[in-house]
Short mmCIF file of C-alpha atoms in Angstrom, two decimals:
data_model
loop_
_atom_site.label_atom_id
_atom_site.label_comp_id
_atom_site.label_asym_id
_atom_site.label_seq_id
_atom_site.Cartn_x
_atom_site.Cartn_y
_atom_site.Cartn_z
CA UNK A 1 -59.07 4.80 27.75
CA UNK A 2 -58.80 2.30 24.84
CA UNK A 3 -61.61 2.72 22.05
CA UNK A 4 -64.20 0.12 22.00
CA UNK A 5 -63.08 -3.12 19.77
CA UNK A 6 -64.75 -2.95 16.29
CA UNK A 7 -66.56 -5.56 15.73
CA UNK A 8 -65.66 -5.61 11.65
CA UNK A 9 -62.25 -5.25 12.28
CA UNK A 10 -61.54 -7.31 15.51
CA UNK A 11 -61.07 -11.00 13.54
CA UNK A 12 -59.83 -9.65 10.49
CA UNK A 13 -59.99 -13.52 9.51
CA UNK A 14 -62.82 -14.46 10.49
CA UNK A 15 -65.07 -15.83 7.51
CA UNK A 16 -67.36 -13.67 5.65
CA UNK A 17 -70.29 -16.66 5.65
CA UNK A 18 -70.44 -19.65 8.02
CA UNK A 19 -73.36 -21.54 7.44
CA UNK A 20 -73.57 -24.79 9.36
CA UNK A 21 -76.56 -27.63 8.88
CA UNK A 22 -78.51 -24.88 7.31
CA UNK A 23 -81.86 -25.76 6.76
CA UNK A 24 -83.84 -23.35 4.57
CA UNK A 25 -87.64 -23.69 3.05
CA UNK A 26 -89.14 -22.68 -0.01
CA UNK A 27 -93.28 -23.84 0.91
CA UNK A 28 -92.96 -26.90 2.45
CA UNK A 29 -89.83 -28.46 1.17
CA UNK A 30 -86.70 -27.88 1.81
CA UNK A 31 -84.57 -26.01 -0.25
CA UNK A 32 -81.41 -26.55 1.38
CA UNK A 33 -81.65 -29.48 3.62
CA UNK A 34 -78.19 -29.00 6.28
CA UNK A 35 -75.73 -27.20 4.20
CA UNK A 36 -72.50 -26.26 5.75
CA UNK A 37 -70.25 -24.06 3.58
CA UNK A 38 -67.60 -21.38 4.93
CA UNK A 39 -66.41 -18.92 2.74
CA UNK A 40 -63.20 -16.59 4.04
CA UNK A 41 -62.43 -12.86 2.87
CA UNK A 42 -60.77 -12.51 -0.27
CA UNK A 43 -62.65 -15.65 -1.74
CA UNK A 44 -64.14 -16.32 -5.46
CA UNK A 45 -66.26 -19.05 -4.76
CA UNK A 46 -68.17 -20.97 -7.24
CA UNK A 47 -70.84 -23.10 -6.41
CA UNK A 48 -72.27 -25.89 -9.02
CA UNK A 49 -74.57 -28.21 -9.01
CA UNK A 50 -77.81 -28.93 -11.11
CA UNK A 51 -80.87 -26.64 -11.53
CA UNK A 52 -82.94 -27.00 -8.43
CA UNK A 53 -80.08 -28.01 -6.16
CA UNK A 54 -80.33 -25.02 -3.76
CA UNK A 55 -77.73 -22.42 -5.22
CA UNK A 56 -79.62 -19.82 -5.64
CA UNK A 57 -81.17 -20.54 -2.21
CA UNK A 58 -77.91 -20.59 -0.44
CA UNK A 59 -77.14 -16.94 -2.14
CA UNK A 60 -80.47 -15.99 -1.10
CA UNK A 61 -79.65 -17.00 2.35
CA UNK A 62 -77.19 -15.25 2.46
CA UNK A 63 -78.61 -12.48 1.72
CA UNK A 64 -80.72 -12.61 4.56
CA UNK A 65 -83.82 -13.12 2.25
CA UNK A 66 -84.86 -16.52 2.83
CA UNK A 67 -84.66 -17.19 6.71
CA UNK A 68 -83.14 -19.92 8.15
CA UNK A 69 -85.59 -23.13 9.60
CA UNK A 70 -82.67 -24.64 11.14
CA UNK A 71 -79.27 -24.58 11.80
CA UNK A 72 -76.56 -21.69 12.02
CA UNK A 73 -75.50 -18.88 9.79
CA UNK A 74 -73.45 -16.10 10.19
CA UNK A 75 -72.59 -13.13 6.94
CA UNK A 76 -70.21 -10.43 8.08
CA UNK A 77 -70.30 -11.28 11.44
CA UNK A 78 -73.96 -11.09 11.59
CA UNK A 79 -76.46 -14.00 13.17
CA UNK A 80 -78.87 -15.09 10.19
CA UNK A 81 -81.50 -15.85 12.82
CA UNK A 82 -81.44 -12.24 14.60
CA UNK A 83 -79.69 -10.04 12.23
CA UNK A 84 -80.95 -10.22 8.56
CA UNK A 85 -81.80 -6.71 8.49
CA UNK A 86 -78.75 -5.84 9.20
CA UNK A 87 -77.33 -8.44 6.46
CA UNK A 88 -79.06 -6.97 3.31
CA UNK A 89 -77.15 -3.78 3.30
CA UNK A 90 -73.86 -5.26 3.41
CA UNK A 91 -74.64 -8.05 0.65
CA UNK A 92 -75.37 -7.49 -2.63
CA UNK A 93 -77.16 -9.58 -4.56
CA UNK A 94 -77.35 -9.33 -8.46
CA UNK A 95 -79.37 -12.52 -10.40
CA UNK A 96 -80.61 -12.51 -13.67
CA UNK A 97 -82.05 -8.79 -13.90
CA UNK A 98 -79.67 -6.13 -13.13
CA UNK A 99 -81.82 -3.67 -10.91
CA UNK A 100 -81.15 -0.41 -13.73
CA UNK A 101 -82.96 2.30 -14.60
CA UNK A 102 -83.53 2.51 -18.35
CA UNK A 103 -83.54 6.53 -18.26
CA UNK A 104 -80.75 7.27 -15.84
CA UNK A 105 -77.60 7.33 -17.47
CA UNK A 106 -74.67 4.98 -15.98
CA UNK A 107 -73.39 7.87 -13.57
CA UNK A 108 -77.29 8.75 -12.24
CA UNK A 109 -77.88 5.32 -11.59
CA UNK A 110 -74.49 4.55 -9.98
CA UNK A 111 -75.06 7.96 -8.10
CA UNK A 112 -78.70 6.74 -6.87
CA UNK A 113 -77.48 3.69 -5.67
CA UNK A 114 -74.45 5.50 -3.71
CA UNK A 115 -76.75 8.25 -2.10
CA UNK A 116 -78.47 5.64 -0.33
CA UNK A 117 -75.53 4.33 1.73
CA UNK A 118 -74.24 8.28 1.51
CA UNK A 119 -71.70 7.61 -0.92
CA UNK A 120 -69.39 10.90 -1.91
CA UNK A 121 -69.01 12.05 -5.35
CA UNK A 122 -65.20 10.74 -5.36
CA UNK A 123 -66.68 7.55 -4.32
CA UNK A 124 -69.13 7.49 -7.26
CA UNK A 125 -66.31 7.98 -9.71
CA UNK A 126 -64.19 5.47 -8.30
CA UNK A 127 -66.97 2.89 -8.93
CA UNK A 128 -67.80 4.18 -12.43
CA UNK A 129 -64.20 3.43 -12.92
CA UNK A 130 -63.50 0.53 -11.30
CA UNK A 131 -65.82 -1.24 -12.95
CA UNK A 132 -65.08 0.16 -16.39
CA UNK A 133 -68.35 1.93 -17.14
CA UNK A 134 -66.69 5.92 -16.56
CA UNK A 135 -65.87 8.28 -19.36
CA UNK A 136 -68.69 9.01 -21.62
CA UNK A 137 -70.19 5.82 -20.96
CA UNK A 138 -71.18 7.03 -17.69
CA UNK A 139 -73.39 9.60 -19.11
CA UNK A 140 -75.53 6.56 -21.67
CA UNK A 141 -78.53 6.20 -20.57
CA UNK A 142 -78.89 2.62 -19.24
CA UNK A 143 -80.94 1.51 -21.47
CA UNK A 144 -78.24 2.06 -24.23
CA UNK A 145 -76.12 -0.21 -22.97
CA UNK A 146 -75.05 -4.13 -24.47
CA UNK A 147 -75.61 -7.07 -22.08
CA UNK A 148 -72.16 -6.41 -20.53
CA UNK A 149 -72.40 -3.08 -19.69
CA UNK A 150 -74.94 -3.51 -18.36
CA UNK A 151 -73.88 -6.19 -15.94
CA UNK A 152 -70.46 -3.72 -15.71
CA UNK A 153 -73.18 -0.83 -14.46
CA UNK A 154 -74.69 -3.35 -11.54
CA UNK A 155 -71.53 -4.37 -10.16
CA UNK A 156 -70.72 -0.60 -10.11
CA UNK A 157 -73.71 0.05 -8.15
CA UNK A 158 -72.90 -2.86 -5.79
CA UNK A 159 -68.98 -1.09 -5.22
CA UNK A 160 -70.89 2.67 -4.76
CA UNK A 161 -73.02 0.90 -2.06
CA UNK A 162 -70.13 -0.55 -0.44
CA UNK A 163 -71.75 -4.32 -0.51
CA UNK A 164 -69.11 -6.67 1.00
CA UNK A 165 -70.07 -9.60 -0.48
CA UNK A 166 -71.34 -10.32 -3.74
CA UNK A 167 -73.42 -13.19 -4.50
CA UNK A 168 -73.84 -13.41 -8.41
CA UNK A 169 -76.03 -15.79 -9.94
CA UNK A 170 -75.08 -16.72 -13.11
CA UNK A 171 -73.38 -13.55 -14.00
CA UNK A 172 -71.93 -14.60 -17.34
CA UNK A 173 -75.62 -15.52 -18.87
CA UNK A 174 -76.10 -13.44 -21.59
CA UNK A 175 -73.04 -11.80 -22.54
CA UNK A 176 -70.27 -12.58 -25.56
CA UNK A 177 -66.63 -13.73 -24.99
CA UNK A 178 -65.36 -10.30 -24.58
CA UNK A 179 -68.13 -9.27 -22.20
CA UNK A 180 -67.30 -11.94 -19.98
CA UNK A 181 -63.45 -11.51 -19.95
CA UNK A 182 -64.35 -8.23 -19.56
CA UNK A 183 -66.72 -9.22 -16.51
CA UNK A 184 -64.20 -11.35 -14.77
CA UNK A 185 -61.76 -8.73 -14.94
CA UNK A 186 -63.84 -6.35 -12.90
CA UNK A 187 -64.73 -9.43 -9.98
CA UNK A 188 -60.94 -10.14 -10.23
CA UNK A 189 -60.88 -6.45 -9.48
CA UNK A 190 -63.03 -6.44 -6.99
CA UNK A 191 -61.71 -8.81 -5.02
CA UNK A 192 -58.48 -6.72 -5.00
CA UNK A 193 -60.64 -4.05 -3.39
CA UNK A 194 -61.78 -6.03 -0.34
CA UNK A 195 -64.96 -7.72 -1.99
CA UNK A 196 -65.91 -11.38 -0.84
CA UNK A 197 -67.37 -13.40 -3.92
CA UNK A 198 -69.80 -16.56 -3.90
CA UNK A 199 -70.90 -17.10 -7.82
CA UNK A 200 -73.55 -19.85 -8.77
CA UNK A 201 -72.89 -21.05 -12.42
CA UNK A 202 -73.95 -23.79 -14.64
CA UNK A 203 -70.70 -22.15 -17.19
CA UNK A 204 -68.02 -24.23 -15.25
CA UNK A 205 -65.25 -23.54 -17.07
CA UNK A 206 -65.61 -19.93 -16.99
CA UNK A 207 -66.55 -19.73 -13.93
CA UNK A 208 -64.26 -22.50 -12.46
CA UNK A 209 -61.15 -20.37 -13.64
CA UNK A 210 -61.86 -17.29 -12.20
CA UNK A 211 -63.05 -19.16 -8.78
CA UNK A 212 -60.21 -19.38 -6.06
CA UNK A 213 -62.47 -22.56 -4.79
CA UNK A 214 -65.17 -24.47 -6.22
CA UNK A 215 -68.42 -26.26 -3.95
CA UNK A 216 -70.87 -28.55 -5.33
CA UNK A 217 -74.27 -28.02 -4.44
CA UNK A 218 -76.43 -31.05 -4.86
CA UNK A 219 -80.25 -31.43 -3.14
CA UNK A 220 -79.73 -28.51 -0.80
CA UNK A 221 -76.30 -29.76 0.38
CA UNK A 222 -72.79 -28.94 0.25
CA UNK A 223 -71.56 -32.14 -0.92
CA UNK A 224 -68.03 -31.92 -1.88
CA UNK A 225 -65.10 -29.27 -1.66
CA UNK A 226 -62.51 -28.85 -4.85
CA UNK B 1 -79.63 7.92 6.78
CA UNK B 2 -83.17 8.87 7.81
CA UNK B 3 -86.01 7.28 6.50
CA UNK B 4 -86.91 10.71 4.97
CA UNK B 5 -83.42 11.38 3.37
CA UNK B 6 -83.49 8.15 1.53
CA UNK B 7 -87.32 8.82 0.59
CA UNK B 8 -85.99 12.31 -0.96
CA UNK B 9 -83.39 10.60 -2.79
CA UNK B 10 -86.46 7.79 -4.14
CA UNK B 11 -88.55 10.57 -5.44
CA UNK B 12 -86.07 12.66 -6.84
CA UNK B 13 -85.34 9.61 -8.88
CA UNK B 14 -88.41 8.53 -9.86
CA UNK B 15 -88.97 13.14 -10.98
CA UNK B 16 -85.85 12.29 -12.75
CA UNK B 17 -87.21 9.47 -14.90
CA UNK B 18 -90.42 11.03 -15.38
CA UNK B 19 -88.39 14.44 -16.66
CA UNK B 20 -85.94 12.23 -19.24
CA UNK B 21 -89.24 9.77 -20.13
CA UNK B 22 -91.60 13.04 -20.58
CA UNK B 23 -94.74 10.12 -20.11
CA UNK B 24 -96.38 12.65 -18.29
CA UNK B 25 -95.86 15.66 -20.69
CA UNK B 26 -96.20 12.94 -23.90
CA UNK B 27 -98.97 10.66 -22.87
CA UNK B 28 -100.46 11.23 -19.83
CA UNK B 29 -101.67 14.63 -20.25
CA UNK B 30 -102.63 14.36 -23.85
CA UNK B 31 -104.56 11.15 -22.51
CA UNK B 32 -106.39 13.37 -19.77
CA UNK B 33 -106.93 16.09 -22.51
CA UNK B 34 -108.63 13.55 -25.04
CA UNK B 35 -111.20 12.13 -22.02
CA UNK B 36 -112.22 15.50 -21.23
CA UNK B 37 -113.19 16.53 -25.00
CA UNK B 38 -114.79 13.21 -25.10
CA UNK B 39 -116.95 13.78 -22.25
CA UNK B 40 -117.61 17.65 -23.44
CA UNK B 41 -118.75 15.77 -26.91
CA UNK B 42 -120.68 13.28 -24.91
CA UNK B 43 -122.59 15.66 -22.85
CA UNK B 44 -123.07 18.51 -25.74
CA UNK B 45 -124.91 21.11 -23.59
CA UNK B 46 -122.82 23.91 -21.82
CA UNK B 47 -125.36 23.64 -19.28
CA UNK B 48 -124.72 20.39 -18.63
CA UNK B 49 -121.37 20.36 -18.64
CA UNK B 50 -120.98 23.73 -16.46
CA UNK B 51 -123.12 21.66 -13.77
CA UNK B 52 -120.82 18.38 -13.79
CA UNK B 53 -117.27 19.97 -14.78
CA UNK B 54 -115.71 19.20 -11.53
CA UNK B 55 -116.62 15.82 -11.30
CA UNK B 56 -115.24 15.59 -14.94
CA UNK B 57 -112.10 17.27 -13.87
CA UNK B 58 -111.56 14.54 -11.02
CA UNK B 59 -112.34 11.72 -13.21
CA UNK B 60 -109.78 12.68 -15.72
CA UNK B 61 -107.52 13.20 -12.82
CA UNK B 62 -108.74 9.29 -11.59
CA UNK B 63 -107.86 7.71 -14.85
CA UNK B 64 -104.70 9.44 -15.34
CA UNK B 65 -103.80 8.50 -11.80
CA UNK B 66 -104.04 4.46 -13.17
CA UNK B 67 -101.31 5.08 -16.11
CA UNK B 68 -99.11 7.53 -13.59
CA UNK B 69 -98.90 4.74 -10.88
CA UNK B 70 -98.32 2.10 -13.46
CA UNK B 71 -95.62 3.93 -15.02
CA UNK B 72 -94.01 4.53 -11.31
CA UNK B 73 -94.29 0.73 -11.09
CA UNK B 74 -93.46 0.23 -14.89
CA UNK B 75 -89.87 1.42 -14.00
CA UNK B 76 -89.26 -0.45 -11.21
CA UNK B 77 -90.56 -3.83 -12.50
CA UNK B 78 -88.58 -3.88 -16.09
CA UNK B 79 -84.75 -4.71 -14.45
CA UNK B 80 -86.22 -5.83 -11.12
CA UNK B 81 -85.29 -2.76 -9.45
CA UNK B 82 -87.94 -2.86 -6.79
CA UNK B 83 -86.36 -6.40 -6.02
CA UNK B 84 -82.92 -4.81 -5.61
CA UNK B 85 -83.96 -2.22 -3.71
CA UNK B 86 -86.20 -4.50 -0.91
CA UNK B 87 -82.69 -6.91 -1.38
CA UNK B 88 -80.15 -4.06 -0.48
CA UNK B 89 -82.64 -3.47 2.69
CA UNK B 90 -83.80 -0.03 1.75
CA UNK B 91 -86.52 0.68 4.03
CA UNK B 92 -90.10 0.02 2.24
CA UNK B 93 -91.48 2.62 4.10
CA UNK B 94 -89.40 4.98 2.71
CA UNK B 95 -89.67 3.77 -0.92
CA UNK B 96 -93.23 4.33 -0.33
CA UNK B 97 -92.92 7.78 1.11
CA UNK B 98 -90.69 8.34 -2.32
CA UNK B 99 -92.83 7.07 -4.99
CA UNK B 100 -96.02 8.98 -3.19
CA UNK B 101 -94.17 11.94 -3.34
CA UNK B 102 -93.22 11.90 -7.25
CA UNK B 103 -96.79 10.40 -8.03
CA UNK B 104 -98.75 13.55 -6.09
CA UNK B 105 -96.03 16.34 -7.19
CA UNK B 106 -97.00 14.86 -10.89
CA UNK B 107 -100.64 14.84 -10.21
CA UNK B 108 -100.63 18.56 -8.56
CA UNK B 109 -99.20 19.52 -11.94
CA UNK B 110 -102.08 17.57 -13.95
CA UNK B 111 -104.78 18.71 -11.73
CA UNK B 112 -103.63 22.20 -11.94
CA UNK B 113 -103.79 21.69 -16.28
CA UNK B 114 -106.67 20.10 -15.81
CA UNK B 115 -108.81 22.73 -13.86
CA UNK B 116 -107.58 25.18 -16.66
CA UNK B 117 -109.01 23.25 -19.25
CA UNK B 118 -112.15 22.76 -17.58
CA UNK B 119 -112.48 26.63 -17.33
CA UNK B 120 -111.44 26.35 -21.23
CA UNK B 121 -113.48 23.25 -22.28
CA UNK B 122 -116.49 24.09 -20.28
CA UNK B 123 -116.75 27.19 -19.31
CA UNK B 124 -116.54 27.40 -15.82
CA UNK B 125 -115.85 29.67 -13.67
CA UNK B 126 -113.78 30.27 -10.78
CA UNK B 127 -114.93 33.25 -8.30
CA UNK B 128 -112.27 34.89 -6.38
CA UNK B 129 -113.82 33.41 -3.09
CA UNK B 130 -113.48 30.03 -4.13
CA UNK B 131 -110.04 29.77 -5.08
CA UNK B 132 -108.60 29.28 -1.29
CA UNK B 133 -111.27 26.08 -1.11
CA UNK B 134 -109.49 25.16 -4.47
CA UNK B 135 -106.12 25.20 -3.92
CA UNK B 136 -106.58 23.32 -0.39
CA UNK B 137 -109.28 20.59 -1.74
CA UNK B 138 -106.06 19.78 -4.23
CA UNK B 139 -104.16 19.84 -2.10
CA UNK B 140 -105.61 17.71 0.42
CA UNK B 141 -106.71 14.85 -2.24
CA UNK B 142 -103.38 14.51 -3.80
CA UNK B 143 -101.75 12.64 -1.05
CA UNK B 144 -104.61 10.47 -1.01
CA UNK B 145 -104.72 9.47 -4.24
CA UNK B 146 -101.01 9.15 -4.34
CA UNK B 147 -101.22 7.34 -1.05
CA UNK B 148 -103.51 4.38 -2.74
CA UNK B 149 -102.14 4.60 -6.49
CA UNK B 150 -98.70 3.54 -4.33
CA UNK B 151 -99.89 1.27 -2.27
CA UNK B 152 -102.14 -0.73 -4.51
CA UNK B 153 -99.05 -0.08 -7.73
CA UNK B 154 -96.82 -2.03 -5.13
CA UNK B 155 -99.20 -5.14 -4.66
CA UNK B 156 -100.25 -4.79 -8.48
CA UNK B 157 -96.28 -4.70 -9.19
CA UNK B 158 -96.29 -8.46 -8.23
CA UNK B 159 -98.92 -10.12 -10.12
CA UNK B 160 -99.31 -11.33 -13.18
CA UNK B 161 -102.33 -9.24 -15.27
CA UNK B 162 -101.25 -5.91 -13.01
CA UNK B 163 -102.48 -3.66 -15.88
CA UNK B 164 -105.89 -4.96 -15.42
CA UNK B 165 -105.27 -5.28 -11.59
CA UNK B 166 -104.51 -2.25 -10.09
CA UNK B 167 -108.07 -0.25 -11.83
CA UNK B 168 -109.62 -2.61 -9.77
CA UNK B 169 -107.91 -2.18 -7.19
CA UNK B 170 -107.66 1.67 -6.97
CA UNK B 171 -110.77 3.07 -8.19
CA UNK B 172 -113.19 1.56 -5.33
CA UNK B 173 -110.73 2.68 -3.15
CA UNK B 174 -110.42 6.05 -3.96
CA UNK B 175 -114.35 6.58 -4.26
CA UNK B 176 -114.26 9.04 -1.37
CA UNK B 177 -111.82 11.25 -2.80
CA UNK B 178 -113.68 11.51 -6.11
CA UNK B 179 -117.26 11.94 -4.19
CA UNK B 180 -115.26 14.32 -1.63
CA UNK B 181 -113.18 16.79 -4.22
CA UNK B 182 -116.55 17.13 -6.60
CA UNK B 183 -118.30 18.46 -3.89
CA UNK B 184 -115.52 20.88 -2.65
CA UNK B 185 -114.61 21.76 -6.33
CA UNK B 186 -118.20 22.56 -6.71
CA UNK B 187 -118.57 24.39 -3.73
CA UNK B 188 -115.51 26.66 -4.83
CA UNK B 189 -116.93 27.26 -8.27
CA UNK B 190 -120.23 27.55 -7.16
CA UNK B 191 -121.97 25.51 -9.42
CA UNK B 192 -125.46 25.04 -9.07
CA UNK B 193 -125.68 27.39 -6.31
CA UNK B 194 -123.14 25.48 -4.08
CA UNK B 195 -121.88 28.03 -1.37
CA UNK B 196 -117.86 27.90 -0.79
CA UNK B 197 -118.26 27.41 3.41
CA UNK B 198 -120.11 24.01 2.39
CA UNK B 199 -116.98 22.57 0.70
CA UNK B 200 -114.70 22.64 3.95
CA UNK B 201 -116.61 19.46 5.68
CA UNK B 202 -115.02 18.03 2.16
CA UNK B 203 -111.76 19.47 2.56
CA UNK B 204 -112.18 17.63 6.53
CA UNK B 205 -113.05 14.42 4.54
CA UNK B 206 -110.31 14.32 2.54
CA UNK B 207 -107.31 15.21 4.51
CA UNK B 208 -108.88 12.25 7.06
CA UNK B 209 -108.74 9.73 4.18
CA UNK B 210 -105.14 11.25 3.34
CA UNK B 211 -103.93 10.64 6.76
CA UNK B 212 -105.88 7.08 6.88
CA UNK B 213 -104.43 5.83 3.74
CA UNK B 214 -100.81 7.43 4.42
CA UNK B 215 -100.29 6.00 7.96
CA UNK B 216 -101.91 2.70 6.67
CA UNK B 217 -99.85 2.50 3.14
CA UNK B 218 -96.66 3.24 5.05
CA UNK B 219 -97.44 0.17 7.35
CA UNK B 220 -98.64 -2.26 4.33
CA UNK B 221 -96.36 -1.79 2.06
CA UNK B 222 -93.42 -3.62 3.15
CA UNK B 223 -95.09 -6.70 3.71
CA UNK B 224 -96.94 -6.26 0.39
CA UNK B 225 -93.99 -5.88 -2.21
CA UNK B 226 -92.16 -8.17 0.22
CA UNK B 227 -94.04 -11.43 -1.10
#
């Protein structure tokens, strides 16, 4: 008897995030107002647009945080209407705060994060070092760390958890020139391990070369495709 | 993984912080200390203070209760860690089962000091009879006290002005356990002629406001730290 199709692996091309005429509210107004985006495995995408345009709506969406008013959306093969608790997991999410713990060193925090998805101890280490926080760093408390590692130690957390696609807002804020080569190394990196990307940025040129493709976002549409 | 596994894993972490922090050991406890040698200075009769040392105790252990619960919340609040958590969909109910876990395996600890230096500080005394109604009336209003200082740390977590919140919020709340653990403290020591079999109606009180506040937390809290 043949095994039961798996649904992850069944369309291995089928996109990570379909949103189509995605209507989305924040109070009464509309946040995104009919977005339609797609975004296929493998991608670095990088949405721009102005403050207030709906990026970081669209990531939450995606997320399965913000629900959807109208229209359709599908993450990893889930329905954004009747599955955004089964989303979350799957998606991580890192904005402006990185979601450490100042007194857990890089590994305890890494290892906290893993536990909860039951990541082994291999696993843990492969994440410390993916991400380039292992060695002695790992054993720094977090709040130790510069701006980069920092941001170095969340991604980490969001490779021990096994998220499948990142949605970064504004991930270079904050950090020097090194800390961002050093950051777009690790999403490059990433990538190469199976990771889906969608990045909001105002820092276009940063951003825009480590992007495979680049969306504008502008008044809670997806206006244009580069 | 099961809602208690991951709640394990919560509290462990939050123990862990607390070990590597020492707040409890550093500030907490020397903060409890300093209110009960206040109150022995403010009362200044050993009569006095033999007759209301368990309601002394339990009103240190009330006011430390505030800074333990805004230290759990403390932690989660300064990188938005509480966010991450409710965005990688760990269950809230377990994050509350967690954090109520670490907050009353701290305040066992502080209650247990505490009753030592009431003995110390105002000379009272435990008879062997009463030390069974002790240990359970402790043990009974721990989880409720942890069960509101989490709940009501969660909502206060949100708000601007949650340092000024959550006293507000907590201490009419917890007004049974405080009226309900002075009476079965005083039964077990005795005091004023207080026999040990009247402190178990107390004991009854508080596991039902345990159980109340527990079952009703775990329900609340998602919605609450979800907006």
């Amino acid at each position: 008897m043949d095994a039961a199709p798996d649904p992850e692996h069944e369309h291995p091309a089928r996109p990570v995030v379909e949103l189509t005429d995605a209507v989305a509210l924040l109070g009464p107004y509309p946040a995104l107002a009919g977005a339609t985006i797609r975004v296929d495995p493998g991608e670095i995408v990088l949405l721009r647009g102005p403050n207030g345009a709906g990026k970081t709506t669209l990531l939450r969406v995606c997320a399965g945080l913000v629900p959807l008013s109208r229209g359709e959306g599908r993450v990893l093969g889930h329905d954004l209407r009747t599955e955004r608790a089964a989303v979350r997991p799957r998606v991580g999410l890192l904005g402006h705060s990185n979601g450490l713990y100042g007194d857990l060193t890089v590994r305890e925090n890494v290892r906290f994060w893993g536990a909860l998805v039951g990541a082994t101890g291999d696993e843990i280490d492969a994440a410390l070092e993916r991400m380039a926080v292992g060695g002695r760093l790992a054993e720094v408390p977090a709040r130790k760390l510069s701006a980069g590692q920092r941001r170095r130690t969340a991604l980490a957390c969001l490779v021990a958890r096994r998220a499948q696609l990142w949605l970064l807002d504004e991930p270079h804020a904050g950090l020097d020139a090194a800390g961002r080569d050093q950051l777009d190394d690790t999403l490059r990196a990433a990538v190469a391990a199976g990771a889906t990307i969608v990045v909001a940025s105002h820092e276009l040129e940063r951003a825009g070369s480590l992007a495979t493709r680049t969306v504008d976002v502008v008044a809670g549409q997806v206006r244009s495709v580069a | 993984m099961s809602r208690w596994r991951v709640a394990l894993l919560v509290a462990r972490k939050d123990l862990a912080i607390e070990w590597r922090s020492r707040v409890v050991l550093d500030q907490v406890l020397p903060f409890a200390g300093v209110t009960m040698v206040l109150f022995a200075f403010a009362l200044d009769s050993d009569a006095v203070l033999e007759r209301v040392a368990p309601g002394l105790v339990w009103l240190a252990v009330l006011f430390s209760l505030l800074v333990l619960v805004q230290r759990a919340f403390a932690v989660e609040a300064a990188d938005g860690a509480l966010d991450a958590l409710r965005v990688a969909g760990v269950d809230p109910m377990s994050i509350y089962w967690g954090k109520g876990l670490s907050l009353a395996l701290q305040l066992l600890v502080l209650e247990a000091l505490l009753l030592a230096a009431a003995v110390v500080l105002y000379g009272a005394e435990v008879p062997a009879e009463g030390v069974v109604l002790l240990v359970t009336t402790s043990i009974t209003a721990t989880p409720g006290l942890a069960a509101v200082g989490t709940l009501y740390g969660g909502l206060a977590a949100g708000f601007t002005g949650r340092e000024t919140l959550l006293p507000l919020l907590v201490l009419p709340a917890v007004a049974p356990v405080l009226i309900g653990a002075t009476r079965a403290v005083e039964s077990a020591l005795g005091t004023a002629g207080a026999a040990t079999s009247d402190g178990w109606p107390w004991v009854g009180l508080l596991t039902v406001f345990a159980v109340a506040f527990g079952v009703g937390g775990s329900l609340a809290f998602g919605p609450l730290i979800d907006e």
